[in-house]
PDB file of C-alpha atoms in Angstrom:
ATOM      1  CA  ASP O   1       1.630   2.169  19.865  1.00 83.00           C
ATOM      2  CA  SER O   2      -0.746   4.199  17.693  1.00 86.00           C
ATOM      3  CA  GLY O   3      -3.031   5.246  20.557  1.00 92.00           C
ATOM      4  CA  VAL O   4      -6.000   3.462  18.984  1.00 96.00           C
ATOM      5  CA  THR O   5      -7.333   0.591  21.064  1.00 97.00           C
ATOM      6  CA  GLN O   6      -9.452  -2.306  19.897  1.00 97.00           C
ATOM      7  CA  THR O   7     -11.179  -5.019  21.862  1.00 97.00           C
ATOM      8  CA  PRO O   8     -11.295  -7.914  21.924  1.00 97.00           C
ATOM      9  CA  LYS O   9      -7.983  -8.985  20.428  1.00 96.00           C
ATOM     10  CA  HIS O  10      -9.341 -12.351  19.343  1.00 97.00           C
ATOM     11  CA  LEU O  11     -12.867 -13.597  18.893  1.00 97.00           C
ATOM     12  CA  ILE O  12     -13.983 -17.114  18.029  1.00 97.00           C
ATOM     13  CA  THR O  13     -17.620 -17.742  17.292  1.00 97.00           C
ATOM     14  CA  ALA O  14     -19.940 -19.944  15.259  1.00 97.00           C
ATOM     15  CA  THR O  15     -21.774 -19.356  12.004  1.00 97.00           C
ATOM     16  CA  GLY O  16     -25.042 -17.519  12.402  1.00 97.00           C
ATOM     17  CA  GLN O  17     -23.927 -15.679  15.518  1.00 97.00           C
ATOM     18  CA  ARG O  18     -23.577 -11.942  16.138  1.00 98.00           C
ATOM     19  CA  VAL O  19     -20.523 -10.162  17.527  1.00 98.00           C
ATOM     20  CA  THR O  20     -19.558  -6.618  18.433  1.00 98.00           C
ATOM     21  CA  LEU O  21     -16.089  -5.188  17.937  1.00 98.00           C
ATOM     22  CA  ARG O  22     -15.074  -2.098  19.835  1.00 98.00           C
ATOM     23  CA  CYS O  23     -12.690   0.714  18.968  1.00 98.00           C
ATOM     24  CA  SER O  24     -11.467   3.695  20.967  1.00 98.00           C
ATOM     25  CA  PRO O  25      -9.830   6.374  18.815  1.00 96.00           C
ATOM     26  CA  ARG O  26      -6.773   8.404  19.741  1.00 95.00           C
ATOM     27  CA  SER O  27      -7.444  11.242  22.103  1.00 93.00           C
ATOM     28  CA  GLY O  28      -8.691  14.213  20.086  1.00 90.00           C
ATOM     29  CA  ASP O  29      -9.505  12.250  16.932  1.00 92.00           C
ATOM     30  CA  LEU O  30     -13.062  12.664  15.704  1.00 91.00           C
ATOM     31  CA  SER O  31     -12.995  10.288  12.733  1.00 92.00           C
ATOM     32  CA  VAL O  32     -13.132   6.521  12.930  1.00 94.00           C
ATOM     33  CA  TYR O  33     -12.673   4.167   9.998  1.00 94.00           C
ATOM     34  CA  TRP O  34     -13.278   0.418   9.890  1.00 96.00           C
ATOM     35  CA  TYR O  35     -11.361  -1.956   7.611  1.00 95.00           C
ATOM     36  CA  GLN O  36     -11.507  -5.688   7.001  1.00 95.00           C
ATOM     37  CA  GLN O  37      -8.307  -7.541   6.168  1.00 93.00           C
ATOM     38  CA  SER O  38      -8.550 -11.029   4.757  1.00 88.00           C
ATOM     39  CA  LEU O  39      -6.078 -13.173   2.844  1.00 78.00           C
ATOM     40  CA  ASP O  40      -8.027 -13.166  -0.396  1.00 73.00           C
ATOM     41  CA  GLN O  41      -9.470  -9.630  -0.303  1.00 73.00           C
ATOM     42  CA  GLY O  42      -6.671  -7.640   1.267  1.00 81.00           C
ATOM     43  CA  LEU O  43      -7.539  -4.485   3.217  1.00 88.00           C
ATOM     44  CA  GLN O  44     -11.062  -3.355   2.452  1.00 91.00           C
ATOM     45  CA  PHE O  45     -12.597  -0.100   3.632  1.00 91.00           C
ATOM     46  CA  LEU O  46     -15.925  -0.703   5.343  1.00 95.00           C
ATOM     47  CA  ILE O  47     -17.266   2.519   6.812  1.00 95.00           C
ATOM     48  CA  GLN O  48     -16.283   5.882   8.295  1.00 93.00           C
ATOM     49  CA  TYR O  49     -17.792   7.969  11.065  1.00 94.00           C
ATOM     50  CA  TYR O  50     -17.060  11.538  11.979  1.00 91.00           C
ATOM     51  CA  ASN O  51     -18.181  12.919  15.324  1.00 92.00           C
ATOM     52  CA  GLY O  52     -21.037  10.449  15.526  1.00 94.00           C
ATOM     53  CA  GLU O  53     -22.226  10.721  11.932  1.00 93.00           C
ATOM     54  CA  GLU O  54     -21.708   8.256   9.118  1.00 94.00           C
ATOM     55  CA  ARG O  55     -19.591   9.926   6.428  1.00 89.00           C
ATOM     56  CA  ALA O  56     -18.491   7.311   3.914  1.00 88.00           C
ATOM     57  CA  LYS O  57     -19.352   3.744   3.095  1.00 91.00           C
ATOM     58  CA  GLY O  58     -17.254   1.144   1.337  1.00 89.00           C
ATOM     59  CA  ASN O  59     -17.744  -2.576   0.807  1.00 83.00           C
ATOM     60  CA  ILE O  60     -19.777  -3.126   3.938  1.00 93.00           C
ATOM     61  CA  LEU O  61     -22.274  -5.968   3.893  1.00 95.00           C
ATOM     62  CA  GLU O  62     -25.856  -5.378   4.965  1.00 96.00           C
ATOM     63  CA  ARG O  63     -25.277  -7.877   7.803  1.00 97.00           C
ATOM     64  CA  PHE O  64     -22.698  -5.460   9.211  1.00 97.00           C
ATOM     65  CA  SER O  65     -23.423  -2.167  10.906  1.00 97.00           C
ATOM     66  CA  ALA O  66     -21.482   0.367  12.897  1.00 97.00           C
ATOM     67  CA  GLN O  67     -21.991   3.386  15.070  1.00 97.00           C
ATOM     68  CA  GLN O  68     -19.968   6.021  16.828  1.00 98.00           C
ATOM     69  CA  PHE O  69     -21.029   7.074  20.296  1.00 97.00           C
ATOM     70  CA  PRO O  70     -20.949  10.519  21.955  1.00 96.00           C
ATOM     71  CA  ASP O  71     -17.673   9.618  23.686  1.00 95.00           C
ATOM     72  CA  LEU O  72     -16.332   8.909  20.142  1.00 96.00           C
ATOM     73  CA  HIS O  73     -15.718   5.216  20.607  1.00 97.00           C
ATOM     74  CA  SER O  74     -17.113   3.086  17.811  1.00 98.00           C
ATOM     75  CA  GLU O  75     -18.593  -0.363  17.537  1.00 98.00           C
ATOM     76  CA  LEU O  76     -18.798  -2.631  14.513  1.00 98.00           C
ATOM     77  CA  ASN O  77     -21.629  -5.157  14.689  1.00 98.00           C
ATOM     78  CA  LEU O  78     -21.415  -8.290  12.570  1.00 98.00           C
ATOM     79  CA  SER O  79     -24.478 -10.507  12.410  1.00 97.00           C
ATOM     80  CA  SER O  80     -25.511 -13.798  10.787  1.00 97.00           C
ATOM     81  CA  LEU O  81     -21.846 -14.617  10.613  1.00 97.00           C
ATOM     82  CA  GLU O  82     -20.503 -16.773   7.819  1.00 97.00           C
ATOM     83  CA  LEU O  83     -17.217 -18.634   7.475  1.00 96.00           C
ATOM     84  CA  GLY O  84     -16.070 -16.009   4.981  1.00 93.00           C
ATOM     85  CA  ASP O  85     -16.332 -13.280   7.596  1.00 95.00           C
ATOM     86  CA  SER O  86     -13.251 -14.652   9.322  1.00 96.00           C
ATOM     87  CA  ALA O  87     -10.707 -11.865   9.039  1.00 95.00           C
ATOM     88  CA  LEU O  88      -8.768  -9.180  10.846  1.00 96.00           C
ATOM     89  CA  TYR O  89     -10.853  -6.108  11.519  1.00 97.00           C
ATOM     90  CA  PHE O  90      -8.975  -2.852  11.929  1.00 97.00           C
ATOM     91  CA  CYS O  91     -10.152   0.436  13.247  1.00 97.00           C
ATOM     92  CA  ALA O  92      -8.291   3.622  12.360  1.00 95.00           C
ATOM     93  CA  SER O  93      -8.764   7.161  13.586  1.00 93.00           C
ATOM     94  CA  SER O  94      -7.822  10.590  12.360  1.00 90.00           C
ATOM     95  CA  VAL O  95      -8.241  14.147  13.525  1.00 84.00           C
ATOM     96  CA  GLY O  96     -10.932  15.230  11.113  1.00 71.00           C
ATOM     97  CA  GLY O  97     -13.268  13.846   8.506  1.00 54.00           C
ATOM     98  CA  HIS O  98     -13.465  16.810   6.175  1.00 57.00           C
ATOM     99  CA  ARG O  99     -10.079  17.991   5.214  1.00 57.00           C
ATOM    100  CA  LYS O 100      -8.231  20.868   3.798  1.00 55.00           C
ATOM    101  CA  ILE O 101      -5.072  18.906   4.396  1.00 59.00           C
ATOM    102  CA  TYR O 102      -4.878  15.160   4.617  1.00 65.00           C
ATOM    103  CA  ASN O 103      -5.179  13.804   8.142  1.00 71.00           C
ATOM    104  CA  GLU O 104      -3.117  10.696   8.757  1.00 83.00           C
ATOM    105  CA  GLN O 105      -5.069   7.625   9.783  1.00 89.00           C
ATOM    106  CA  PHE O 106      -3.685   5.760  12.774  1.00 92.00           C
ATOM    107  CA  PHE O 107      -4.529   2.074  12.897  1.00 94.00           C
ATOM    108  CA  GLY O 108      -5.313   0.014  15.944  1.00 96.00           C
ATOM    109  CA  PRO O 109      -3.877  -3.491  16.520  1.00 95.00           C
ATOM    110  CA  GLY O 110      -6.960  -5.182  15.095  1.00 96.00           C
ATOM    111  CA  THR O 111      -9.448  -7.822  16.187  1.00 97.00           C
ATOM    112  CA  ARG O 112      -8.977 -11.287  14.739  1.00 96.00           C
ATOM    113  CA  LEU O 113     -12.372 -12.869  14.140  1.00 97.00           C
ATOM    114  CA  THR O 114     -12.634 -16.589  13.530  1.00 97.00           C
ATOM    115  CA  VAL O 115     -15.992 -18.009  12.502  1.00 97.00           C
ATOM    116  CA  LEU O 116     -16.237 -21.798  12.874  1.00 96.00           C
TER     117      LEU O 116
ATOM    118  CA  GLN X   1     -12.865  -5.164  -7.614  1.00 57.00           C
ATOM    119  CA  GLN X   2      -9.434  -3.875  -6.723  1.00 67.00           C
ATOM    120  CA  GLN X   3      -9.345  -0.136  -7.308  1.00 88.00           C
ATOM    121  CA  VAL X   4      -5.626   0.003  -6.655  1.00 94.00           C
ATOM    122  CA  LYS X   5      -3.449  -2.677  -8.220  1.00 95.00           C
ATOM    123  CA  GLN X   6      -0.158  -3.482  -6.546  1.00 96.00           C
ATOM    124  CA  SER X   7       2.802  -5.554  -7.664  1.00 96.00           C
ATOM    125  CA  PRO X   8       4.719  -7.658  -6.971  1.00 96.00           C
ATOM    126  CA  GLN X   9       2.925  -9.822  -4.448  1.00 95.00           C
ATOM    127  CA  SER X  10       6.221 -10.720  -2.807  1.00 96.00           C
ATOM    128  CA  LEU X  11       9.759  -9.460  -3.106  1.00 97.00           C
ATOM    129  CA  ILE X  12      13.081 -10.761  -1.856  1.00 98.00           C
ATOM    130  CA  VAL X  13      16.009  -8.346  -1.773  1.00 98.00           C
ATOM    131  CA  GLN X  14      19.518  -8.599  -0.443  1.00 97.00           C
ATOM    132  CA  LYS X  15      20.613  -6.267   2.331  1.00 97.00           C
ATOM    133  CA  GLY X  16      21.791  -2.998   0.836  1.00 97.00           C
ATOM    134  CA  GLY X  17      19.748  -3.457  -2.315  1.00 97.00           C
ATOM    135  CA  ILE X  18      16.857  -1.403  -3.690  1.00 97.00           C
ATOM    136  CA  SER X  19      13.278  -2.577  -3.175  1.00 98.00           C
ATOM    137  CA  ILE X  20      10.721  -1.333  -5.688  1.00 98.00           C
ATOM    138  CA  ILE X  21       6.960  -1.767  -5.335  1.00 98.00           C
ATOM    139  CA  ASN X  22       4.540  -0.517  -7.950  1.00 98.00           C
ATOM    140  CA  CYS X  23       0.903   0.552  -7.844  1.00 97.00           C
ATOM    141  CA  ALA X  24      -1.624   1.659 -10.424  1.00 97.00           C
ATOM    142  CA  TYR X  25      -5.084   3.183 -10.108  1.00 96.00           C
ATOM    143  CA  GLU X  26      -7.977   4.074 -12.387  1.00 92.00           C
ATOM    144  CA  ASN X  27     -10.102   6.516 -10.434  1.00 92.00           C
ATOM    145  CA  THR X  28      -8.834  10.040 -11.075  1.00 92.00           C
ATOM    146  CA  ALA X  29     -10.818  11.271  -8.073  1.00 91.00           C
ATOM    147  CA  PHE X  30      -8.127   9.883  -5.765  1.00 91.00           C
ATOM    148  CA  ASP X  31      -6.112  12.792  -4.480  1.00 88.00           C
ATOM    149  CA  TYR X  32      -3.763  11.397  -1.867  1.00 91.00           C
ATOM    150  CA  PHE X  33      -1.503   8.378  -2.076  1.00 94.00           C
ATOM    151  CA  PRO X  34      -0.054   6.977   1.150  1.00 94.00           C
ATOM    152  CA  TRP X  35       2.120   3.930   1.661  1.00 96.00           C
ATOM    153  CA  TYR X  36       1.634   1.819   4.756  1.00 95.00           C
ATOM    154  CA  GLN X  37       3.996  -0.639   6.404  1.00 96.00           C
ATOM    155  CA  GLN X  38       2.623  -3.568   8.371  1.00 94.00           C
ATOM    156  CA  PHE X  39       4.563  -5.929  10.618  1.00 93.00           C
ATOM    157  CA  PRO X  40       3.064  -9.289  11.641  1.00 89.00           C
ATOM    158  CA  GLY X  41       0.492  -8.924  14.388  1.00 86.00           C
ATOM    159  CA  LYS X  42       0.345  -5.142  14.043  1.00 90.00           C
ATOM    160  CA  GLY X  43      -1.885  -2.647  12.322  1.00 92.00           C
ATOM    161  CA  PRO X  44      -0.647  -0.777   9.250  1.00 94.00           C
ATOM    162  CA  ALA X  45       1.411   2.348   9.948  1.00 94.00           C
ATOM    163  CA  LEU X  46       1.873   5.294   7.608  1.00 92.00           C
ATOM    164  CA  LEU X  47       5.309   5.273   6.005  1.00 95.00           C
ATOM    165  CA  ILE X  48       5.232   8.081   3.459  1.00 94.00           C
ATOM    166  CA  ALA X  49       2.601   9.790   1.330  1.00 93.00           C
ATOM    167  CA  ILE X  50       2.336  11.999  -1.748  1.00 92.00           C
ATOM    168  CA  ARG X  51      -0.158  14.286  -3.448  1.00 89.00           C
ATOM    169  CA  PRO X  52      -0.679  14.073  -7.232  1.00 87.00           C
ATOM    170  CA  ASP X  53       0.732  17.553  -7.861  1.00 89.00           C
ATOM    171  CA  VAL X  54       4.190  16.301  -6.833  1.00 90.00           C
ATOM    172  CA  SER X  55       6.202  13.819  -8.906  1.00 94.00           C
ATOM    173  CA  GLU X  56       8.548  12.616  -6.183  1.00 96.00           C
ATOM    174  CA  LYS X  57       8.825  12.673  -2.432  1.00 95.00           C
ATOM    175  CA  LYS X  58      11.782  11.418  -0.428  1.00 96.00           C
ATOM    176  CA  GLU X  59      11.994  10.703   3.275  1.00 95.00           C
ATOM    177  CA  GLY X  60      15.241   9.106   4.349  1.00 96.00           C
ATOM    178  CA  ARG X  61      15.671   5.825   2.487  1.00 97.00           C
ATOM    179  CA  PHE X  62      12.064   5.863   1.231  1.00 97.00           C
ATOM    180  CA  THR X  63      11.015   7.577  -2.004  1.00 97.00           C
ATOM    181  CA  ILE X  64       7.654   7.751  -3.738  1.00 96.00           C
ATOM    182  CA  SER X  65       7.627   8.374  -7.474  1.00 96.00           C
ATOM    183  CA  PHE X  66       4.318   9.516  -8.912  1.00 96.00           C
ATOM    184  CA  ASN X  67       3.266   9.555 -12.571  1.00 95.00           C
ATOM    185  CA  LYS X  68      -0.099  11.280 -12.822  1.00 93.00           C
ATOM    186  CA  SER X  69      -0.578  10.780 -16.566  1.00 94.00           C
ATOM    187  CA  ALA X  70       0.077   7.048 -16.277  1.00 95.00           C
ATOM    188  CA  LYS X  71      -1.885   6.810 -13.024  1.00 95.00           C
ATOM    189  CA  GLN X  72       0.971   4.949 -11.424  1.00 96.00           C
ATOM    190  CA  PHE X  73       3.100   5.399  -8.340  1.00 97.00           C
ATOM    191  CA  SER X  74       5.875   3.439  -6.774  1.00 98.00           C
ATOM    192  CA  LEU X  75       7.805   3.052  -3.547  1.00 98.00           C
ATOM    193  CA  HIS X  76      11.583   2.753  -3.623  1.00 98.00           C
ATOM    194  CA  ILE X  77      13.442   1.604  -0.535  1.00 98.00           C
ATOM    195  CA  MET X  78      17.130   2.353  -0.842  1.00 97.00           C
ATOM    196  CA  ASP X  79      19.789   0.444   1.096  1.00 97.00           C
ATOM    197  CA  SER X  80      17.168  -2.099   2.183  1.00 97.00           C
ATOM    198  CA  GLN X  81      17.687  -3.540   5.664  1.00 97.00           C
ATOM    199  CA  PRO X  82      16.434  -6.747   7.306  1.00 97.00           C
ATOM    200  CA  GLY X  83      14.332  -4.533   9.601  1.00 97.00           C
ATOM    201  CA  ASP X  84      12.425  -3.363   6.513  1.00 97.00           C
ATOM    202  CA  SER X  85      11.016  -6.874   6.117  1.00 97.00           C
ATOM    203  CA  ALA X  86       7.254  -6.323   6.333  1.00 97.00           C
ATOM    204  CA  THR X  87       4.168  -6.096   4.179  1.00 95.00           C
ATOM    205  CA  TYR X  88       3.784  -2.831   2.289  1.00 97.00           C
ATOM    206  CA  PHE X  89       0.461  -1.477   1.100  1.00 96.00           C
ATOM    207  CA  CYS X  90      -0.107   1.348  -1.296  1.00 96.00           C
ATOM    208  CA  ALA X  91      -3.362   3.214  -0.905  1.00 94.00           C
ATOM    209  CA  ALA X  92      -5.362   5.958  -2.518  1.00 93.00           C
ATOM    210  CA  ALA X  93      -7.644   8.309  -0.614  1.00 89.00           C
ATOM    211  CA  LEU X  94     -10.920   9.742  -1.830  1.00 85.00           C
ATOM    212  CA  PRO X  95     -11.992  13.251  -0.995  1.00 80.00           C
ATOM    213  CA  PRO X  96     -13.514  14.720   1.014  1.00 76.00           C
ATOM    214  CA  TYR X  97     -13.419  12.193   3.837  1.00 73.00           C
ATOM    215  CA  ASN X  98     -10.171  10.316   3.176  1.00 77.00           C
ATOM    216  CA  ASP X  99     -11.661   6.864   2.948  1.00 79.00           C
ATOM    217  CA  MET X 100      -8.894   4.766   1.462  1.00 85.00           C
ATOM    218  CA  ARG X 101      -8.650   2.005  -1.105  1.00 90.00           C
ATOM    219  CA  PHE X 102      -5.685  -0.303  -0.576  1.00 92.00           C
ATOM    220  CA  GLY X 103      -3.557  -2.363  -2.885  1.00 94.00           C
ATOM    221  CA  ALA X 104      -3.286  -6.083  -2.195  1.00 92.00           C
ATOM    222  CA  GLY X 105       0.062  -5.715  -0.422  1.00 94.00           C
ATOM    223  CA  THR X 106       3.660  -6.739  -1.083  1.00 96.00           C
ATOM    224  CA  ARG X 107       5.495  -8.973   1.322  1.00 95.00           C
ATOM    225  CA  LEU X 108       9.096  -7.757   1.382  1.00 97.00           C
ATOM    226  CA  THR X 109      11.880  -9.941   2.708  1.00 98.00           C
ATOM    227  CA  VAL X 110      15.348  -8.444   3.026  1.00 97.00           C
ATOM    228  CA  LYS X 111      18.002 -11.118   3.362  1.00 97.00           C
ATOM    229  CA  PRO X 112      21.059 -10.309   5.483  1.00 93.00           C
TER     230      PRO X 112
END
């Protein structure tokens, strides 16, 4: 158990809908990262937050957005869902966002999103 | 566009054998290269990692070899065990915030 929790575990929804995925980082971790894992695209970095502020952006679609709250939990919002958005969405956390030494990222168990 | 290229896609090794997975990158801004292990139904977990100023790092049966000039690095698993059967991802981290780019993954099967 990495200490990172994600809810829900599974989510089934229809095209055009909007969903929210939730992540609680390990105690003491200030950074949260979101990744999308699909069969054809592998693990793709989406976005990173550090102590409530967006720090880095990857291949995140405009239909997707995220935020990190004062209690450090994070939410990933996916809207106007398409069939191709079906994937595993992972959240990871680490101690800090700006490093002098690399801070290991600890991954949660993921949320499996199915868009029908 | 895959910034980190990983091969092979799948690998079958006999118990006790050596498993070798290779990765290559283009972006010289990457400055940290972790390997992750993922079991079915679980999130990836850090296995071993290396910085580009080191050519080799060994932890138990796992060794990373790093060739900075060729922009390549590889994972060697010695004395492979059935419990090592998992998907392995190489990754490269960008400073200063450690956002990672992953390889496509290698599904390793170790036959008893």
